Coordinates of C-alpha atoms in Angstrom, one line a residue:
X1 CA 200.6 -42.2 3.6
X2 CA 203.1 -44.6 5.3
X3 CA 205.1 -47.6 4.2
X4 CA 204.9 -50.9 6.1
X5 CA 207.6 -53.5 6.5
X6 CA 206.8 -55.2 3.3
X7 CA 207.2 -52.0 1.4
X8 CA 203.5 -51.7 0.6
X9 CA 201.7 -48.4 1.0
X10 CA 198.6 -47.9 3.2
X11 CA 196.3 -45.1 4.3
X12 CA 196.9 -43.4 7.6
X13 CA 194.5 -44.7 10.2
X14 CA 192.4 -41.7 11.4
X15 CA 191.8 -41.2 15.1
X16 CA 188.3 -41.7 16.4
X17 CA 187.5 -38.0 16.4
X18 CA 188.2 -37.7 12.7
X19 CA 186.3 -40.9 11.9
X20 CA 183.0 -39.7 13.4
X21 CA 182.9 -36.0 12.4
X22 CA 181.7 -35.8 8.7
X23 CA 183.6 -33.6 6.4
X24 CA 181.4 -30.5 5.7
X25 CA 181.4 -31.0 2.0
X26 CA 180.0 -34.6 2.3
X27 CA 176.4 -33.4 2.7
X28 CA 176.4 -30.4 0.4
X29 CA 174.6 -31.3 -2.8
X30 CA 175.9 -30.2 -6.2
X31 CA 175.4 -26.6 -7.2
X32 CA 173.4 -26.6 -10.5
X33 CA 172.9 -22.8 -10.9
X34 CA 172.7 -19.3 -9.5
X35 CA 169.9 -17.0 -8.6
X36 CA 170.2 -14.1 -11.0
X37 CA 167.1 -12.0 -10.2
X38 CA 164.6 -11.9 -7.4
X39 CA 161.0 -10.7 -7.4
X40 CA 157.9 -11.3 -5.3
X41 CA 155.9 -13.1 -8.0
X42 CA 158.7 -14.7 -10.1
X43 CA 162.4 -14.9 -10.0
X44 CA 165.2 -15.9 -12.4
X45 CA 167.8 -18.6 -12.1
X46 CA 170.7 -19.3 -14.4
X47 CA 171.4 -23.1 -14.7
X48 CA 174.7 -24.7 -15.4
X49 CA 173.9 -27.0 -18.3
X50 CA 176.8 -29.3 -17.5
X51 CA 175.8 -29.7 -13.8
X52 CA 172.2 -30.3 -14.7
X53 CA 173.2 -32.9 -17.4
X54 CA 175.4 -34.7 -14.8
X55 CA 172.4 -35.2 -12.6
X56 CA 170.2 -36.9 -15.2
X57 CA 171.7 -40.3 -14.4
X58 CA 171.1 -40.0 -10.7
X59 CA 169.3 -43.0 -9.0
X60 CA 167.1 -40.4 -7.3
X61 CA 164.2 -39.5 -9.7
X62 CA 163.7 -36.1 -8.1
X63 CA 167.4 -35.2 -8.5
X64 CA 167.4 -36.6 -12.0
X65 CA 164.6 -34.3 -13.1
X66 CA 166.2 -31.2 -11.6
X67 CA 166.4 -28.2 -13.8
X68 CA 163.4 -29.2 -16.0
X69 CA 160.0 -27.5 -16.2
X70 CA 157.8 -28.5 -13.3
X71 CA 160.7 -29.7 -11.1
X72 CA 161.7 -28.2 -7.8
X73 CA 165.0 -26.6 -6.7
X74 CA 166.2 -25.2 -3.4
X75 CA 168.5 -22.4 -2.2
X76 CA 169.6 -21.2 1.2
X77 CA 168.4 -18.0 2.9
X78 CA 169.9 -17.7 6.4
X79 CA 169.1 -20.9 8.3
X80 CA 166.3 -21.9 6.0
X81 CA 166.0 -23.7 2.7
X82 CA 163.7 -22.0 0.2
X83 CA 161.9 -24.3 -2.3
X84 CA 161.0 -23.0 -5.8
X85 CA 159.2 -24.5 -8.7
X86 CA 160.7 -24.2 -12.3
X87 CA 158.0 -22.5 -14.4
X88 CA 159.8 -21.9 -17.7
X89 CA 163.2 -22.2 -19.4
X90 CA 164.8 -20.3 -22.2
X91 CA 168.2 -20.0 -23.8
X92 CA 169.8 -16.6 -23.5
X93 CA 173.3 -16.0 -25.0
X94 CA 174.3 -19.6 -24.3
X95 CA 172.9 -19.6 -20.8
X96 CA 169.8 -21.6 -19.6
X97 CA 167.6 -19.1 -17.8
X98 CA 164.7 -20.3 -15.7
X99 CA 161.6 -18.5 -14.4
X100 CA 160.9 -19.9 -10.9
X101 CA 158.1 -19.4 -8.3
X102 CA 158.8 -19.8 -4.6
X103 CA 156.6 -22.4 -2.9
X104 CA 157.7 -22.1 0.7
X105 CA 160.6 -22.7 3.1
X106 CA 161.9 -25.3 5.6
X107 CA 164.5 -25.3 8.3
X108 CA 168.0 -26.6 7.7
X109 CA 169.3 -29.3 10.0
X110 CA 172.8 -28.0 11.1
X111 CA 174.8 -31.2 11.0
X112 CA 173.4 -32.8 7.8
X113 CA 172.0 -29.8 5.9
X114 CA 168.7 -31.6 5.5
X115 CA 165.4 -29.9 5.1
X116 CA 162.6 -30.3 7.7
X117 CA 159.5 -28.5 9.0
X118 CA 158.4 -27.2 5.6
X119 CA 155.7 -24.5 5.5
X120 CA 154.1 -22.5 2.8
X121 CA 155.2 -18.9 2.2
X122 CA 158.6 -17.1 2.4
X123 CA 159.9 -15.2 5.4
X124 CA 163.1 -13.9 3.9
X125 CA 164.1 -13.9 0.2
X126 CA 167.6 -14.8 -0.8
X127 CA 169.9 -12.4 -2.5
X128 CA 171.0 -12.6 -6.2
X129 CA 174.0 -14.8 -6.5
X130 CA 172.6 -17.4 -4.1
X131 CA 173.6 -21.0 -5.1
X132 CA 170.9 -23.2 -6.4
X133 CA 170.7 -27.0 -5.6
X134 CA 168.6 -29.9 -6.7
X135 CA 165.7 -31.1 -4.5
X136 CA 166.0 -34.8 -3.5
X137 CA 163.4 -37.4 -2.7
X138 CA 164.1 -37.0 1.0
X139 CA 163.4 -33.2 0.6
X140 CA 160.2 -34.0 -1.2
X141 CA 159.2 -36.3 1.6
X142 CA 159.5 -33.4 4.0
X143 CA 157.8 -30.9 1.7
X144 CA 154.7 -33.1 1.2
X145 CA 154.6 -34.8 4.6
X146 CA 151.1 -34.6 5.9
X147 CA 150.7 -32.8 9.2
X148 CA 148.3 -33.7 12.0
X149 CA 145.1 -32.5 10.2
X150 CA 142.6 -35.0 8.9
X151 CA 143.6 -36.0 5.3
X152 CA 143.1 -38.6 2.6
X153 CA 145.9 -40.1 0.4
X154 CA 145.0 -40.2 -3.3
X155 CA 148.3 -40.9 -5.1
X156 CA 152.0 -40.4 -5.3
X157 CA 153.9 -37.2 -5.7
X158 CA 155.4 -37.0 -9.2
X159 CA 158.1 -38.2 -10.0
X160 CA 158.5 -40.4 -6.9
X161 CA 157.0 -43.8 -6.4
X162 CA 156.5 -43.8 -2.7
X163 CA 155.8 -40.2 -1.4
X164 CA 152.1 -40.0 -0.8
X165 CA 150.0 -37.0 -1.8
X166 CA 147.6 -35.8 0.9
X167 CA 144.4 -33.8 0.6
X168 CA 143.3 -32.1 3.8
X169 CA 139.6 -32.8 4.0
X170 CA 138.5 -29.9 6.2
X171 CA 140.3 -27.3 4.1
X172 CA 139.2 -28.9 0.8
X173 CA 135.6 -29.3 1.7
X174 CA 135.3 -26.1 3.8
X175 CA 136.1 -23.9 0.8
X176 CA 134.8 -26.1 -2.0
X177 CA 136.8 -27.9 -4.7
X178 CA 136.8 -28.4 -8.5
X179 CA 138.1 -31.4 -10.5
X180 CA 138.8 -30.5 -14.1
X181 CA 140.0 -32.6 -17.0
X182 CA 139.3 -33.3 -20.7
X183 CA 137.3 -36.4 -21.7
X184 CA 139.4 -39.5 -21.5
X185 CA 141.9 -38.3 -18.9
X186 CA 140.5 -40.5 -16.1
X187 CA 138.4 -37.8 -14.5
X188 CA 135.4 -39.9 -13.5
X189 CA 137.7 -42.6 -12.0
X190 CA 139.6 -39.9 -10.1
X191 CA 136.4 -38.4 -8.8
X192 CA 135.3 -41.9 -7.6
X193 CA 138.7 -42.4 -5.9
X194 CA 138.5 -39.1 -4.0
X195 CA 134.9 -39.9 -2.9
X196 CA 135.8 -43.4 -1.9
X197 CA 138.6 -42.1 0.3
X198 CA 136.3 -39.6 1.9
X199 CA 133.7 -42.3 2.6
X200 CA 136.4 -44.5 4.2
X201 CA 137.6 -41.6 6.4
X202 CA 134.0 -40.5 7.3
X203 CA 131.6 -43.4 7.1
X204 CA 129.0 -41.2 8.9
X205 CA 129.3 -38.4 6.4
X206 CA 126.6 -36.8 4.2
X207 CA 127.4 -36.7 0.4
X208 CA 125.0 -36.0 -2.4
X209 CA 126.2 -36.6 -5.9
X210 CA 124.4 -35.5 -9.1
X211 CA 125.2 -38.1 -11.7
X212 CA 123.9 -37.0 -15.2
X213 CA 125.2 -40.1 -17.1
X214 CA 124.5 -42.9 -14.7
X215 CA 128.2 -43.7 -14.3
X216 CA 128.7 -43.7 -10.6
X217 CA 126.1 -46.3 -9.4
X218 CA 128.5 -49.1 -10.4
X219 CA 131.2 -47.6 -8.2
X220 CA 129.2 -47.1 -5.0
X221 CA 127.1 -50.3 -4.8
X222 CA 128.5 -51.3 -1.4
X223 CA 128.9 -48.0 0.4
X224 CA 126.3 -45.7 -1.1
X225 CA 122.5 -45.4 -1.7
X226 CA 121.6 -45.4 -5.4
X227 CA 118.6 -43.3 -6.7
X228 CA 117.2 -43.0 -10.2
X229 CA 113.7 -42.4 -11.7
X230 CA 112.6 -45.8 -10.4
X231 CA 113.1 -45.0 -6.7
X232 CA 113.8 -41.2 -6.3
X233 CA 110.1 -40.4 -5.5
X234 CA 110.8 -36.6 -5.3
X235 CA 107.5 -34.8 -4.4
X236 CA 106.6 -32.0 -6.8
X237 CA 105.4 -29.8 -4.0
X238 CA 109.0 -29.4 -2.7
X239 CA 109.6 -27.1 -5.7
X240 CA 109.7 -23.4 -4.9
X241 CA 107.7 -21.0 -7.0
X242 CA 110.6 -20.2 -9.4
X243 CA 111.0 -23.9 -10.1
X244 CA 107.2 -24.3 -10.6
X245 CA 107.4 -21.6 -13.2
X246 CA 110.2 -23.5 -15.1
X247 CA 108.0 -26.6 -15.3
X248 CA 104.5 -25.2 -15.8
X249 CA 105.0 -21.9 -17.8
X250 CA 105.5 -22.1 -21.6
X251 CA 105.3 -18.4 -22.5
X252 CA 107.8 -15.6 -22.6
X253 CA 107.8 -11.8 -22.0
X254 CA 104.7 -10.1 -20.7
X255 CA 102.5 -13.2 -21.2
X256 CA 104.8 -15.1 -18.9
X257 CA 104.4 -12.6 -16.1
X258 CA 100.6 -12.8 -16.4
X259 CA 100.8 -16.7 -16.3
X260 CA 103.1 -16.5 -13.3
X261 CA 100.7 -14.3 -11.3
X262 CA 97.8 -16.6 -11.9
X263 CA 100.0 -19.7 -11.1
X264 CA 101.2 -18.1 -7.8
X265 CA 97.6 -17.4 -6.7
X266 CA 96.3 -20.8 -7.6
X267 CA 99.2 -22.7 -6.0
X268 CA 98.8 -20.8 -2.8
X269 CA 95.1 -21.6 -2.7
X270 CA 95.8 -25.3 -3.4
X271 CA 98.3 -25.4 -0.5
X272 CA 95.9 -23.7 1.9
X273 CA 93.6 -26.7 1.4
X274 CA 96.1 -28.9 3.3
X275 CA 95.5 -29.3 7.0
X276 CA 99.2 -28.4 7.6
X277 CA 98.4 -24.8 6.4
X278 CA 96.3 -24.2 9.4
X279 CA 99.3 -24.9 11.7
X280 CA 101.5 -22.2 10.1
X281 CA 98.9 -19.4 9.6
X282 CA 99.8 -17.3 6.6
X283 CA 101.6 -19.2 3.9
X284 CA 104.0 -18.1 1.2
X285 CA 104.0 -19.7 -2.3
X286 CA 107.5 -21.0 -1.6
X287 CA 106.6 -23.0 1.5
X288 CA 107.0 -26.8 1.0
X289 CA 103.4 -27.7 1.8
X290 CA 101.8 -30.7 0.0
X291 CA 99.0 -30.0 -2.4
X292 CA 97.0 -32.0 -5.0
X293 CA 97.6 -31.4 -8.7
X294 CA 93.9 -32.1 -9.1
X295 CA 93.1 -29.3 -6.7
X296 CA 95.4 -27.0 -8.7
X297 CA 93.6 -27.7 -12.0
X298 CA 90.2 -27.3 -10.3
X299 CA 91.2 -24.0 -8.8
X300 CA 92.6 -22.8 -12.2
X301 CA 89.2 -23.9 -13.8
X302 CA 87.2 -22.0 -11.1
X303 CA 89.3 -18.9 -11.4
X304 CA 88.8 -18.9 -15.2
X305 CA 85.1 -19.3 -14.8
X306 CA 84.7 -16.2 -12.6
X307 CA 83.0 -13.4 -14.5
X308 CA 84.9 -10.5 -12.9
X309 CA 88.1 -11.3 -14.8
X310 CA 89.4 -8.6 -17.0
X311 CA 91.9 -10.8 -18.8
X312 CA 91.0 -13.4 -21.4
X313 CA 90.9 -17.2 -20.6
X314 CA 94.0 -18.1 -22.6
X315 CA 96.5 -18.0 -19.6
X316 CA 94.2 -20.3 -17.6
X317 CA 93.8 -22.7 -20.5
X318 CA 97.6 -22.8 -21.0
X319 CA 98.3 -23.5 -17.3
X320 CA 95.6 -26.1 -17.0
X321 CA 96.6 -28.1 -20.1
X322 CA 100.3 -28.0 -19.0
X323 CA 99.5 -29.3 -15.5
X324 CA 97.3 -32.1 -16.9
X325 CA 100.0 -32.9 -19.6
X326 CA 102.7 -33.4 -16.9
X327 CA 100.4 -35.2 -14.6
X328 CA 99.5 -37.8 -17.3
X329 CA 103.1 -38.2 -18.7
X330 CA 104.6 -41.5 -17.4
X331 CA 108.1 -40.0 -17.7
X332 CA 107.3 -37.5 -15.0
X333 CA 105.9 -40.1 -12.6
X334 CA 109.0 -40.1 -10.4
X335 CA 108.1 -36.5 -9.4
X336 CA 104.4 -35.8 -10.3
X337 CA 102.8 -39.1 -9.3
X338 CA 99.5 -39.0 -7.4
X339 CA 101.3 -41.2 -4.8
X340 CA 103.6 -38.3 -3.7
X341 CA 101.0 -36.0 -2.1
X342 CA 101.4 -37.1 1.5
X343 CA 103.9 -35.3 3.8
X344 CA 107.1 -37.3 3.0
X345 CA 109.5 -34.4 3.4
X346 CA 111.3 -35.7 6.5
X347 CA 111.7 -39.2 5.0
X348 CA 112.9 -37.8 1.6
X349 CA 115.5 -35.6 3.2
X350 CA 116.6 -38.5 5.5
X351 CA 117.1 -40.8 2.5
X352 CA 118.8 -38.3 0.2
X353 CA 121.0 -36.6 2.7
X354 CA 121.9 -39.8 4.6
X355 CA 120.5 -38.7 8.0
X356 CA 121.6 -41.0 9.5
X357 CA 124.1 -42.4 7.1
X358 CA 124.0 -46.0 8.4
X359 CA 127.5 -46.7 7.0
X360 CA 126.4 -45.5 3.5
X361 CA 127.4 -41.9 3.5
X362 CA 126.9 -41.1 -0.2
X363 CA 123.7 -40.8 -2.3
X364 CA 124.2 -41.2 -6.1
X365 CA 121.3 -39.4 -7.8
X366 CA 121.2 -40.8 -11.4
X367 CA 119.3 -38.2 -13.4
X368 CA 120.1 -39.8 -16.8
X369 CA 116.5 -41.1 -17.0
X370 CA 114.9 -37.7 -16.1
X371 CA 113.3 -36.0 -19.1
X372 CA 115.7 -33.4 -20.4
X373 CA 113.2 -30.6 -20.1
X374 CA 113.1 -30.8 -16.3
X375 CA 116.6 -32.2 -15.5
X376 CA 117.8 -28.8 -14.5
X377 CA 114.7 -28.3 -12.3
X378 CA 115.4 -31.7 -10.5
X379 CA 119.0 -30.7 -9.9
X380 CA 117.9 -27.2 -8.7
X381 CA 115.4 -28.7 -6.2
X382 CA 118.1 -31.1 -4.8
X383 CA 120.7 -28.4 -4.6
X384 CA 118.4 -25.9 -3.0
X385 CA 117.2 -28.4 -0.5
X386 CA 120.7 -29.0 0.6
X387 CA 121.2 -25.3 1.1
X388 CA 117.8 -24.6 2.7
X389 CA 118.2 -27.5 5.1
X390 CA 121.6 -26.0 6.2
X391 CA 120.0 -22.6 6.7
X392 CA 116.9 -23.8 8.6
X393 CA 118.8 -26.3 10.8
X394 CA 121.0 -23.6 12.3
X395 CA 120.9 -24.0 16.1
X396 CA 120.7 -27.8 15.7
X397 CA 123.7 -30.2 15.9
X398 CA 125.4 -29.4 12.6
X399 CA 125.4 -32.0 9.8
X400 CA 127.5 -30.6 7.0
X401 CA 126.6 -31.8 3.5
X402 CA 128.9 -32.2 0.5
X403 CA 127.1 -31.6 -2.9
X404 CA 129.1 -33.0 -5.8
X405 CA 128.0 -31.9 -9.3
X406 CA 129.3 -33.9 -12.3
X407 CA 129.2 -32.1 -15.7
X408 CA 128.9 -28.8 -13.7
X409 CA 129.1 -26.6 -16.8
X410 CA 125.6 -27.9 -17.8
X411 CA 124.1 -26.5 -14.6
X412 CA 126.2 -23.4 -13.9
X413 CA 126.8 -22.1 -17.4
X414 CA 128.6 -18.8 -18.2
X415 CA 126.7 -15.8 -19.5
X416 CA 127.3 -16.8 -23.1
X417 CA 125.4 -20.1 -22.5
X418 CA 123.1 -19.0 -19.7
X419 CA 119.5 -20.1 -19.9
X420 CA 118.2 -18.3 -16.8
X421 CA 117.5 -21.5 -15.0
X422 CA 117.2 -21.6 -11.2
X423 CA 119.9 -24.3 -10.9
X424 CA 122.6 -21.9 -12.0
X425 CA 121.5 -19.4 -9.4
X426 CA 121.4 -21.8 -6.5
X427 CA 124.7 -23.4 -7.3
X428 CA 126.3 -20.0 -7.6
X429 CA 124.9 -19.0 -4.3
X430 CA 126.2 -22.2 -2.7
X431 CA 129.6 -21.5 -4.1
X432 CA 129.6 -18.0 -2.6
X433 CA 127.8 -18.6 0.7
X434 CA 127.7 -22.4 1.3
X435 CA 130.7 -22.6 3.6
X436 CA 129.0 -20.3 6.2
X437 CA 126.2 -22.8 6.6
X438 CA 128.2 -26.1 6.3
X439 CA 127.5 -26.8 2.7
X440 CA 130.4 -27.9 0.5
X441 CA 130.4 -27.9 -3.3
X442 CA 132.4 -30.2 -5.5
X443 CA 132.4 -29.3 -9.2
X444 CA 133.5 -31.8 -11.8
X445 CA 133.7 -30.6 -15.4
X446 CA 135.6 -31.1 -18.7
X447 CA 134.9 -27.5 -19.8
X448 CA 135.9 -25.0 -17.1
X449 CA 135.7 -22.1 -19.6
X450 CA 131.9 -22.8 -19.9
X451 CA 131.4 -22.4 -16.1
X452 CA 129.8 -19.3 -14.8
X453 CA 132.3 -16.5 -14.2
X454 CA 133.5 -16.4 -10.6
X455 CA 132.3 -19.9 -9.6
X456 CA 135.6 -21.6 -10.2
X457 CA 137.4 -18.8 -8.3
X458 CA 135.2 -19.7 -5.3
X459 CA 136.7 -23.2 -5.2
X460 CA 139.6 -23.1 -2.7
X461 CA 141.1 -26.4 -4.0
X462 CA 141.6 -27.1 -7.8
X463 CA 142.5 -30.5 -9.0
X464 CA 143.4 -30.0 -12.7
X465 CA 144.0 -33.0 -15.0
X466 CA 145.0 -32.7 -18.6
X467 CA 143.1 -30.0 -20.5
X468 CA 143.5 -29.9 -24.3
X469 CA 141.6 -26.7 -25.0
X470 CA 143.6 -23.5 -24.9
X471 CA 140.6 -21.5 -23.6
X472 CA 140.1 -24.0 -20.7
X473 CA 143.7 -23.8 -19.8
X474 CA 143.6 -20.0 -19.7
X475 CA 140.5 -20.0 -17.6
X476 CA 142.0 -22.3 -15.0
X477 CA 145.3 -20.3 -15.0
X478 CA 143.3 -17.2 -14.2
X479 CA 141.7 -18.9 -11.2
X480 CA 145.0 -20.2 -9.8
X481 CA 147.1 -18.5 -7.1
X482 CA 150.2 -16.8 -8.4
X483 CA 152.7 -19.3 -7.0
X484 CA 151.0 -22.2 -8.8
X485 CA 151.3 -20.8 -12.3
X486 CA 154.4 -22.8 -13.1
X487 CA 152.6 -26.1 -12.4
X488 CA 149.8 -25.0 -14.7
X489 CA 152.1 -24.8 -17.7
X490 CA 152.5 -28.6 -17.5
X491 CA 148.7 -29.3 -17.6
X492 CA 148.7 -30.0 -21.4
X493 CA 151.5 -32.5 -20.9
X494 CA 149.9 -34.5 -18.1
X495 CA 149.4 -38.2 -18.7
X496 CA 146.1 -40.0 -17.9
X497 CA 145.5 -40.3 -14.1
X498 CA 147.9 -37.4 -13.4
X499 CA 146.9 -34.0 -12.0
X500 CA 148.0 -30.8 -10.5
X501 CA 146.6 -30.1 -7.1
X502 CA 146.7 -26.5 -5.7
X503 CA 144.9 -24.5 -3.1
X504 CA 143.7 -24.9 0.5
X505 CA 143.5 -28.7 0.4
X506 CA 147.2 -29.2 -0.1
X507 CA 150.3 -28.0 1.8
X508 CA 151.8 -26.7 -1.4
X509 CA 151.1 -27.1 -5.2
X510 CA 151.9 -30.6 -6.2
X511 CA 151.8 -32.9 -9.3
X512 CA 150.2 -36.2 -8.4
X513 CA 149.8 -39.6 -10.1
X514 CA 146.5 -41.0 -8.8
X515 CA 146.2 -44.4 -7.3
X516 CA 144.6 -47.1 -9.4
X517 CA 141.1 -48.1 -8.3
X518 CA 139.8 -51.6 -7.9
X519 CA 137.5 -52.7 -10.8
X520 CA 134.4 -52.9 -8.5
X521 CA 134.9 -49.3 -7.3
X522 CA 135.3 -47.7 -10.7
X523 CA 132.5 -45.8 -12.5
X524 CA 131.0 -47.3 -15.7
X525 CA 132.7 -44.7 -17.9
X526 CA 135.3 -46.6 -19.8
X527 CA 135.7 -45.9 -23.5
X528 CA 134.3 -48.5 -25.9
X529 CA 136.9 -50.7 -27.6
X530 CA 135.7 -50.4 -31.2
X531 CA 138.3 -52.8 -32.6
X532 CA 137.2 -55.5 -30.1
X533 CA 133.4 -54.9 -30.0
X534 CA 133.1 -54.8 -33.8
X535 CA 134.3 -58.4 -34.0
X536 CA 131.2 -59.7 -32.3
X537 CA 127.9 -60.4 -34.1
X538 CA 124.6 -62.3 -33.4
X539 CA 121.5 -61.6 -31.3
X540 CA 120.8 -58.2 -33.0
X541 CA 117.1 -58.9 -33.4
X542 CA 116.6 -59.5 -29.7
X543 CA 118.7 -56.5 -28.8
X544 CA 116.6 -54.3 -31.1
X545 CA 113.3 -55.7 -29.7
X546 CA 114.4 -55.0 -26.0
X547 CA 115.8 -51.6 -26.9
X548 CA 112.7 -50.4 -28.7
X549 CA 110.4 -51.6 -25.9
X550 CA 112.4 -49.6 -23.4
X551 CA 112.5 -46.7 -25.8
X552 CA 108.8 -46.6 -26.3
X553 CA 108.0 -47.0 -22.6
X554 CA 110.6 -44.3 -21.8
X555 CA 111.9 -46.7 -19.1
X556 CA 115.3 -48.3 -18.4

């Protein structure tokens, strides 16, 4: 310091060289702890409570949340910054000890100390005693920056307001994905958001969505084709023999095998009456060749009338009455109508699989109006046709198909709830083999613990919203990669429209707040407002009359 002529003191003017070279400590963030133990799966950090407390008032939300469960921290290892996620905290003899999982590493810019070029995995672990620093929003921007792969943005990285969370489409769809969350967490809206973003990215795509509650038709009126029992027109002869048995057989045990043998023979004879049969020579009972239900009943009648039969007539009578019952039931008309006997296989596949998509890449198949006895068969036929098309079109220009299954636990149940239906087998097969043939599977469920064992583990990307059930949380935790376990501990504490995304579709495990969706693009799944709706009255007689008419006609 120097005095001027007036006796006042002033700071010495620095020369230009001093003015432009930053002091080294200017860019070093505050140390908030020390690495105390290092391990491959999990490591320990001892936090300085005073240092962590001092950061809580930071204007940077990422820095302010440092040292809390679910937050990220960083430490140096050579010329790299290692990023770790805080999994758990405990108090040990007055010290705050944290379990942390390493997420990846990024290079350190020499002049500023900033992080860049983040990548998953760790090349070189730090040594115990390494200083621990908070992760800033600028660091998070580098960690979650999307690379040059095709991606969609679905929300913001928690706790920031402007860092976008990216899902890499090819990695997510190539190895399947699952969206999990308890009822009321915003699961349906989040599913609609993801599918809208995919449709925007790929307007010539091919997406088939099984909608068991009729929720999604409202969300895809402008960019999707909507199918229900009124216009699905799914020919019954597209069923394979296993699916035929689920519809037409009513017996169990040895009787079922007898009925199945008779049904197989009669269906094959009915298919051989079609002129297409002559083109293909020897047919199998699974071949999708049109046949008449009236031919089937006539053949069953004729077989029953032959005198050389050693068995009694009961199996024939059972089969004939069941076929006639289904043929005459108006609820089954969407599938077993006499109008569906012509060879419409090409037009059906074209409509349902969006080949070509004509700017409407998604088919919403509303099965809420399908009789509950054959809902699983309808889903099985649609799922199997996606898979069979992919197999038999090998050698052609590839047209990958995404099959999205809402309420997946109904169709791929675990052994405890298994009903032996064909839909569980085909969806399990798609989960295991689909990616080889260009079939992607998206599972949406509120009860992951009720899913078949192994199906969830086949999903390369898991998007987990709040799960209230302990068994569901444990099931998801078991399916997660080791490094993401810390994120999973925060699943019960997630707010609505928040999720944890882990796996192939993201650069690193991330907690995300989903974007809000325009009203016109949301599914019709909002919860009823009892306090509001119970204030209204009037018109009940007309409501009852219309409802009972639809109820009796089994129509909508």
